[in-house]
Amino acid sequence: MATGSRTLRTAAWLLGVLLAGCDVETDRVEYAVGESGVATFRNRAPWTLYLGGCAHFEYEKLVDGQWLPQGADVACVWEGNAQPVRPGRAVEDPLRAREPGTWRLRYAVGVGCSATHPLQRCDRVYAVTSPAFEVRASGAGCAVTGCSAQLCVDARLAGEIATTCEWRPEYACLRGARCGPFGPDGACGWEETPELRACVEAAKRSP
């Protein structure tokens, strides 16, 4: 029993040190639907921390007082090896404002890991969340939805659309694209820019 108590105390101490030693922030506290932003993870701890090798964070949405997981921007086929973040370093990732509501980001942060193994092989993995941020409906009432955030649709329909959860290389091109009234007759759609077209064409040609 004494050994179990010491283990619990050690885990609680590690969690306290970890939470004090790292922080997550977004570049804004409010976004319009479809806007892109930046999330920053900073390691202020005196030792190396580790993030997931495929996606660094997942989205969570506040629904009826509970934070519900909403997945990542990338559908991971394999977890990948843990990514080290050394003391004093920061890691930036793009984020995409999805449908209207209150959101936050949840990072899985590992301690006692190896850069040659997945995060699940770490000694311990803790959840660290960002402050909440708001996503407001855009003027056109368009929203990004879909399991891989690949659709730009009328915000009123976003919660009713269900998609399969496959990942295509061209979906990565949408991270920096604008969702709005860019479709035929002002319908919701992705803004067709030369950069987006070139990115999609290159992604489709890749093996």
PDB file of C-alpha atoms in Angstrom:
ATOM      1  CA  MET A   1       0.000   0.000   0.000  1.00  0.00           C
ATOM      2  CA  ALA A   2       2.858   2.362   0.866  1.00  0.00           C
ATOM      3  CA  THR A   3       4.454   1.707  -2.511  1.00  0.00           C
ATOM      4  CA  GLY A   4       1.169   2.482  -4.251  1.00  0.00           C
ATOM      5  CA  SER A   5       0.816   5.740  -2.320  1.00  0.00           C
ATOM      6  CA  ARG A   6       4.342   6.785  -3.262  1.00  0.00           C
ATOM      7  CA  THR A   7       3.610   6.010  -6.903  1.00  0.00           C
ATOM      8  CA  LEU A   8       0.478   8.160  -6.823  1.00  0.00           C
ATOM      9  CA  ARG A   9       2.340  11.006  -5.132  1.00  0.00           C
ATOM     10  CA  THR A  10       5.127  10.789  -7.710  1.00  0.00           C
ATOM     11  CA  ALA A  11       2.626  10.834 -10.574  1.00  0.00           C
ATOM     12  CA  ALA A  12       0.836  13.830  -9.059  1.00  0.00           C
ATOM     13  CA  TRP A  13       4.151  15.646  -8.593  1.00  0.00           C
ATOM     14  CA  LEU A  14       5.171  14.942 -12.186  1.00  0.00           C
ATOM     15  CA  LEU A  15       1.823  16.188 -13.447  1.00  0.00           C
ATOM     16  CA  GLY A  16       2.158  19.400 -11.451  1.00  0.00           C
ATOM     17  CA  VAL A  17       5.676  20.028 -12.722  1.00  0.00           C
ATOM     18  CA  LEU A  18       4.636  19.244 -16.287  1.00  0.00           C
ATOM     19  CA  LEU A  19       1.662  21.595 -16.233  1.00  0.00           C
ATOM     20  CA  ALA A  20       3.853  24.354 -14.817  1.00  0.00           C
ATOM     21  CA  GLY A  21       6.625  23.609 -17.289  1.00  0.00           C
ATOM     22  CA  CYS A  22       4.749  23.883 -20.569  1.00  0.00           C
ATOM     23  CA  ASP A  23       1.968  25.947 -22.030  1.00  0.00           C
ATOM     24  CA  VAL A  24      -0.205  26.016 -25.114  1.00  0.00           C
ATOM     25  CA  GLU A  25      -1.686  29.109 -26.697  1.00  0.00           C
ATOM     26  CA  THR A  26      -3.495  30.125 -29.860  1.00  0.00           C
ATOM     27  CA  ASP A  27      -2.740  33.318 -31.746  1.00  0.00           C
ATOM     28  CA  ARG A  28      -6.285  34.615 -31.147  1.00  0.00           C
ATOM     29  CA  VAL A  29      -9.179  34.055 -28.770  1.00  0.00           C
ATOM     30  CA  GLU A  30     -11.800  34.360 -31.514  1.00  0.00           C
ATOM     31  CA  TYR A  31     -11.917  33.193 -35.126  1.00  0.00           C
ATOM     32  CA  ALA A  32     -14.425  33.296 -37.943  1.00  0.00           C
ATOM     33  CA  VAL A  33     -15.466  29.970 -39.398  1.00  0.00           C
ATOM     34  CA  GLY A  34     -12.865  28.734 -41.878  1.00  0.00           C
ATOM     35  CA  GLU A  35     -10.097  31.039 -40.666  1.00  0.00           C
ATOM     36  CA  SER A  36      -6.586  29.728 -40.197  1.00  0.00           C
ATOM     37  CA  GLY A  37      -4.583  30.343 -37.052  1.00  0.00           C
ATOM     38  CA  VAL A  38      -1.464  29.217 -35.222  1.00  0.00           C
ATOM     39  CA  ALA A  39      -1.145  27.091 -32.091  1.00  0.00           C
ATOM     40  CA  THR A  40       2.091  27.254 -30.091  1.00  0.00           C
ATOM     41  CA  PHE A  41       3.393  24.669 -27.608  1.00  0.00           C
ATOM     42  CA  ARG A  42       6.250  25.879 -25.370  1.00  0.00           C
ATOM     43  CA  ASN A  43       8.445  23.688 -23.215  1.00  0.00           C
ATOM     44  CA  ARG A  44       9.482  25.576 -20.087  1.00  0.00           C
ATOM     45  CA  ALA A  45      10.440  22.412 -18.195  1.00  0.00           C
ATOM     46  CA  PRO A  46      14.113  21.591 -17.479  1.00  0.00           C
ATOM     47  CA  TRP A  47      13.875  18.344 -19.472  1.00  0.00           C
ATOM     48  CA  THR A  48      12.777  17.266 -22.933  1.00  0.00           C
ATOM     49  CA  LEU A  49       9.057  16.741 -23.516  1.00  0.00           C
ATOM     50  CA  TYR A  50       7.557  14.816 -26.412  1.00  0.00           C
ATOM     51  CA  LEU A  51       4.579  15.338 -28.724  1.00  0.00           C
ATOM     52  CA  GLY A  52       2.799  12.892 -31.005  1.00  0.00           C
ATOM     53  CA  GLY A  53       4.587  12.003 -34.210  1.00  0.00           C
ATOM     54  CA  CYS A  54       1.601  12.363 -36.555  1.00  0.00           C
ATOM     55  CA  ALA A  55      -0.677  15.079 -35.149  1.00  0.00           C
ATOM     56  CA  HIS A  56       0.452  17.228 -32.251  1.00  0.00           C
ATOM     57  CA  PHE A  57      -3.052  18.070 -31.045  1.00  0.00           C
ATOM     58  CA  GLU A  58      -6.718  17.231 -31.375  1.00  0.00           C
ATOM     59  CA  TYR A  59      -9.680  19.589 -31.235  1.00  0.00           C
ATOM     60  CA  GLU A  60     -12.259  19.517 -28.451  1.00  0.00           C
ATOM     61  CA  LYS A  61     -15.621  21.295 -28.556  1.00  0.00           C
ATOM     62  CA  LEU A  62     -17.709  22.362 -25.570  1.00  0.00           C
ATOM     63  CA  VAL A  63     -21.127  20.696 -25.900  1.00  0.00           C
ATOM     64  CA  ASP A  64     -23.666  20.813 -23.049  1.00  0.00           C
ATOM     65  CA  GLY A  65     -20.927  21.600 -20.547  1.00  0.00           C
ATOM     66  CA  GLN A  66     -18.612  18.776 -21.651  1.00  0.00           C
ATOM     67  CA  TRP A  67     -15.486  18.838 -23.794  1.00  0.00           C
ATOM     68  CA  LEU A  68     -16.009  16.351 -26.614  1.00  0.00           C
ATOM     69  CA  PRO A  69     -13.160  15.126 -28.866  1.00  0.00           C
ATOM     70  CA  GLN A  70     -13.399  16.260 -32.495  1.00  0.00           C
ATOM     71  CA  GLY A  71     -10.277  14.677 -33.952  1.00  0.00           C
ATOM     72  CA  ALA A  72      -7.221  16.200 -35.584  1.00  0.00           C
ATOM     73  CA  ASP A  73      -6.755  17.943 -38.918  1.00  0.00           C
ATOM     74  CA  VAL A  74      -4.866  14.897 -40.165  1.00  0.00           C
ATOM     75  CA  ALA A  75      -6.239  11.351 -40.213  1.00  0.00           C
ATOM     76  CA  CYS A  76      -3.273   9.370 -38.899  1.00  0.00           C
ATOM     77  CA  VAL A  77      -2.766   5.918 -40.377  1.00  0.00           C
ATOM     78  CA  TRP A  78       0.203   5.390 -38.026  1.00  0.00           C
ATOM     79  CA  GLU A  79       1.017   7.247 -34.838  1.00  0.00           C
ATOM     80  CA  GLY A  80       4.616   7.942 -35.816  1.00  0.00           C
ATOM     81  CA  ASN A  81       7.550   8.334 -33.458  1.00  0.00           C
ATOM     82  CA  ALA A  82       7.394  10.823 -30.610  1.00  0.00           C
ATOM     83  CA  GLN A  83       8.747  14.274 -31.482  1.00  0.00           C
ATOM     84  CA  PRO A  84      11.125  15.773 -28.904  1.00  0.00           C
ATOM     85  CA  VAL A  85      10.696  19.373 -27.758  1.00  0.00           C
ATOM     86  CA  ARG A  86      13.810  20.415 -25.883  1.00  0.00           C
ATOM     87  CA  PRO A  87      13.818  22.801 -22.903  1.00  0.00           C
ATOM     88  CA  GLY A  88      13.154  26.383 -23.941  1.00  0.00           C
ATOM     89  CA  ARG A  89      11.936  25.431 -27.415  1.00  0.00           C
ATOM     90  CA  ALA A  90       8.532  26.030 -28.995  1.00  0.00           C
ATOM     91  CA  VAL A  91       6.588  24.220 -31.710  1.00  0.00           C
ATOM     92  CA  GLU A  92       4.046  25.989 -33.931  1.00  0.00           C
ATOM     93  CA  ASP A  93       1.237  24.241 -35.800  1.00  0.00           C
ATOM     94  CA  PRO A  94      -1.525  25.557 -38.078  1.00  0.00           C
ATOM     95  CA  LEU A  95      -5.093  25.320 -36.821  1.00  0.00           C
ATOM     96  CA  ARG A  96      -8.381  25.676 -38.645  1.00  0.00           C
ATOM     97  CA  ALA A  97     -11.495  27.250 -37.121  1.00  0.00           C
ATOM     98  CA  ARG A  98     -14.267  24.745 -37.695  1.00  0.00           C
ATOM     99  CA  GLU A  99     -17.978  25.202 -37.009  1.00  0.00           C
ATOM    100  CA  PRO A 100     -19.251  27.885 -34.570  1.00  0.00           C
ATOM    101  CA  GLY A 101     -18.857  27.202 -30.857  1.00  0.00           C
ATOM    102  CA  THR A 102     -16.349  27.102 -28.007  1.00  0.00           C
ATOM    103  CA  TRP A 103     -13.220  25.095 -28.725  1.00  0.00           C
ATOM    104  CA  ARG A 104      -9.851  24.176 -27.290  1.00  0.00           C
ATOM    105  CA  LEU A 105      -6.825  22.097 -28.307  1.00  0.00           C
ATOM    106  CA  ARG A 106      -5.655  19.020 -26.414  1.00  0.00           C
ATOM    107  CA  TYR A 107      -2.027  17.950 -26.653  1.00  0.00           C
ATOM    108  CA  ALA A 108      -0.779  14.536 -25.541  1.00  0.00           C
ATOM    109  CA  VAL A 109       2.586  15.291 -23.883  1.00  0.00           C
ATOM    110  CA  GLY A 110       5.000  12.493 -23.071  1.00  0.00           C
ATOM    111  CA  VAL A 111       7.700  12.219 -20.393  1.00  0.00           C
ATOM    112  CA  GLY A 112      10.453   9.615 -20.462  1.00  0.00           C
ATOM    113  CA  CYS A 113      10.123   8.919 -24.172  1.00  0.00           C
ATOM    114  CA  SER A 114      12.340   7.857 -27.039  1.00  0.00           C
ATOM    115  CA  ALA A 115      12.390   9.602 -30.402  1.00  0.00           C
ATOM    116  CA  THR A 116      12.545   6.143 -32.004  1.00  0.00           C
ATOM    117  CA  HIS A 117       9.257   4.932 -30.500  1.00  0.00           C
ATOM    118  CA  PRO A 118       5.630   6.142 -30.544  1.00  0.00           C
ATOM    119  CA  LEU A 119       4.250   8.335 -27.772  1.00  0.00           C
ATOM    120  CA  GLN A 120       2.374   5.398 -26.264  1.00  0.00           C
ATOM    121  CA  ARG A 121       5.742   3.870 -25.306  1.00  0.00           C
ATOM    122  CA  CYS A 122       6.639   6.822 -23.059  1.00  0.00           C
ATOM    123  CA  ASP A 123       6.883   6.356 -19.293  1.00  0.00           C
ATOM    124  CA  ARG A 124       3.934   8.695 -18.864  1.00  0.00           C
ATOM    125  CA  VAL A 125       1.641  10.683 -21.158  1.00  0.00           C
ATOM    126  CA  TYR A 126      -0.373  13.655 -19.915  1.00  0.00           C
ATOM    127  CA  ALA A 127      -3.037  15.831 -21.528  1.00  0.00           C
ATOM    128  CA  VAL A 128      -2.317  19.564 -21.757  1.00  0.00           C
ATOM    129  CA  THR A 129      -5.035  21.843 -23.119  1.00  0.00           C
ATOM    130  CA  SER A 130      -5.074  25.330 -24.579  1.00  0.00           C
ATOM    131  CA  PRO A 131      -7.293  28.122 -23.265  1.00  0.00           C
ATOM    132  CA  ALA A 132     -10.732  28.033 -24.852  1.00  0.00           C
ATOM    133  CA  PHE A 133     -11.351  30.056 -28.006  1.00  0.00           C
ATOM    134  CA  GLU A 134     -14.524  31.002 -29.848  1.00  0.00           C
ATOM    135  CA  VAL A 135     -15.427  30.299 -33.450  1.00  0.00           C
ATOM    136  CA  ARG A 136     -18.035  32.698 -34.829  1.00  0.00           C
ATOM    137  CA  ALA A 137     -20.139  32.242 -37.931  1.00  0.00           C
ATOM    138  CA  SER A 138     -18.658  34.086 -40.890  1.00  0.00           C
ATOM    139  CA  GLY A 139     -20.611  36.749 -42.707  1.00  0.00           C
ATOM    140  CA  ALA A 140     -21.524  34.250 -45.383  1.00  0.00           C
ATOM    141  CA  GLY A 141     -22.582  31.639 -42.829  1.00  0.00           C
ATOM    142  CA  CYS A 142     -20.137  29.042 -44.131  1.00  0.00           C
ATOM    143  CA  ALA A 143     -18.439  26.389 -42.015  1.00  0.00           C
ATOM    144  CA  VAL A 144     -15.665  23.834 -42.371  1.00  0.00           C
ATOM    145  CA  THR A 145     -16.784  20.299 -41.581  1.00  0.00           C
ATOM    146  CA  GLY A 146     -16.051  16.674 -42.440  1.00  0.00           C
ATOM    147  CA  CYS A 147     -13.890  14.136 -40.631  1.00  0.00           C
ATOM    148  CA  SER A 148     -10.773  15.578 -42.278  1.00  0.00           C
ATOM    149  CA  ALA A 149     -12.069  19.180 -42.357  1.00  0.00           C
ATOM    150  CA  GLN A 150     -12.328  18.862 -46.129  1.00  0.00           C
ATOM    151  CA  LEU A 151     -15.782  20.378 -46.729  1.00  0.00           C
ATOM    152  CA  CYS A 152     -16.892  24.026 -46.829  1.00  0.00           C
ATOM    153  CA  VAL A 153     -20.677  24.147 -46.449  1.00  0.00           C
ATOM    154  CA  ASP A 154     -23.546  26.287 -45.194  1.00  0.00           C
ATOM    155  CA  ALA A 155     -23.054  26.618 -41.425  1.00  0.00           C
ATOM    156  CA  ARG A 156     -26.671  25.592 -40.826  1.00  0.00           C
ATOM    157  CA  LEU A 157     -25.933  22.207 -42.377  1.00  0.00           C
ATOM    158  CA  ALA A 158     -22.511  21.586 -40.862  1.00  0.00           C
ATOM    159  CA  GLY A 159     -23.784  19.654 -37.866  1.00  0.00           C
ATOM    160  CA  GLU A 160     -25.927  17.381 -40.029  1.00  0.00           C
ATOM    161  CA  ILE A 161     -23.251  16.234 -42.461  1.00  0.00           C
ATOM    162  CA  ALA A 162     -21.486  12.932 -41.843  1.00  0.00           C
ATOM    163  CA  THR A 163     -18.482  11.863 -43.902  1.00  0.00           C
ATOM    164  CA  THR A 164     -16.219   8.858 -44.040  1.00  0.00           C
ATOM    165  CA  CYS A 165     -12.845   9.226 -42.323  1.00  0.00           C
ATOM    166  CA  GLU A 166     -10.296   8.693 -45.043  1.00  0.00           C
ATOM    167  CA  TRP A 167      -7.326  10.976 -45.673  1.00  0.00           C
ATOM    168  CA  ARG A 168      -6.229  12.228 -49.083  1.00  0.00           C
ATOM    169  CA  PRO A 169      -3.004  14.163 -49.733  1.00  0.00           C
ATOM    170  CA  GLU A 170      -4.920  17.078 -51.295  1.00  0.00           C
ATOM    171  CA  TYR A 171      -6.761  17.683 -48.008  1.00  0.00           C
ATOM    172  CA  ALA A 172      -3.533  19.120 -46.598  1.00  0.00           C
ATOM    173  CA  CYS A 173      -3.808  21.935 -49.166  1.00  0.00           C
ATOM    174  CA  LEU A 174      -7.018  23.151 -47.517  1.00  0.00           C
ATOM    175  CA  ARG A 175      -5.327  24.103 -44.237  1.00  0.00           C
ATOM    176  CA  GLY A 176      -4.371  27.503 -45.585  1.00  0.00           C
ATOM    177  CA  ALA A 177      -7.412  27.963 -47.837  1.00  0.00           C
ATOM    178  CA  ARG A 178     -10.386  30.246 -47.134  1.00  0.00           C
ATOM    179  CA  CYS A 179     -13.902  28.886 -46.661  1.00  0.00           C
ATOM    180  CA  GLY A 180     -16.601  31.357 -47.674  1.00  0.00           C
ATOM    181  CA  PRO A 181     -19.070  32.423 -50.396  1.00  0.00           C
ATOM    182  CA  PHE A 182     -16.710  31.449 -53.201  1.00  0.00           C
ATOM    183  CA  GLY A 183     -18.899  28.844 -54.932  1.00  0.00           C
ATOM    184  CA  PRO A 184     -21.388  29.330 -57.804  1.00  0.00           C
ATOM    185  CA  ASP A 185     -23.879  32.149 -57.114  1.00  0.00           C
ATOM    186  CA  GLY A 186     -22.262  32.854 -53.750  1.00  0.00           C
ATOM    187  CA  ALA A 187     -22.629  29.324 -52.397  1.00  0.00           C
ATOM    188  CA  CYS A 188     -20.184  28.161 -49.742  1.00  0.00           C
ATOM    189  CA  GLY A 189     -16.957  26.736 -51.090  1.00  0.00           C
ATOM    190  CA  TRP A 190     -13.187  26.963 -50.948  1.00  0.00           C
ATOM    191  CA  GLU A 191     -11.621  30.051 -52.506  1.00  0.00           C
ATOM    192  CA  GLU A 192     -10.026  28.966 -55.773  1.00  0.00           C
ATOM    193  CA  THR A 193      -6.567  30.513 -55.827  1.00  0.00           C
ATOM    194  CA  PRO A 194      -3.609  29.635 -58.068  1.00  0.00           C
ATOM    195  CA  GLU A 195      -1.768  28.406 -54.980  1.00  0.00           C
ATOM    196  CA  LEU A 196      -4.600  26.077 -53.979  1.00  0.00           C
ATOM    197  CA  ARG A 197      -4.984  24.678 -57.493  1.00  0.00           C
ATOM    198  CA  ALA A 198      -1.244  24.057 -57.809  1.00  0.00           C
ATOM    199  CA  CYS A 199      -1.126  22.370 -54.410  1.00  0.00           C
ATOM    200  CA  VAL A 200      -4.075  20.083 -55.197  1.00  0.00           C
ATOM    201  CA  GLU A 201      -2.675  19.129 -58.605  1.00  0.00           C
ATOM    202  CA  ALA A 202       0.726  18.321 -57.093  1.00  0.00           C
ATOM    203  CA  ALA A 203      -0.876  16.282 -54.307  1.00  0.00           C
ATOM    204  CA  LYS A 204      -2.904  14.229 -56.785  1.00  0.00           C
ATOM    205  CA  ARG A 205       0.226  13.471 -58.811  1.00  0.00           C
ATOM    206  CA  SER A 206       2.167  12.282 -55.771  1.00  0.00           C
ATOM    207  CA  PRO A 207       2.372   8.491 -55.347  1.00  0.00           C
TER     208      PRO A 207
END
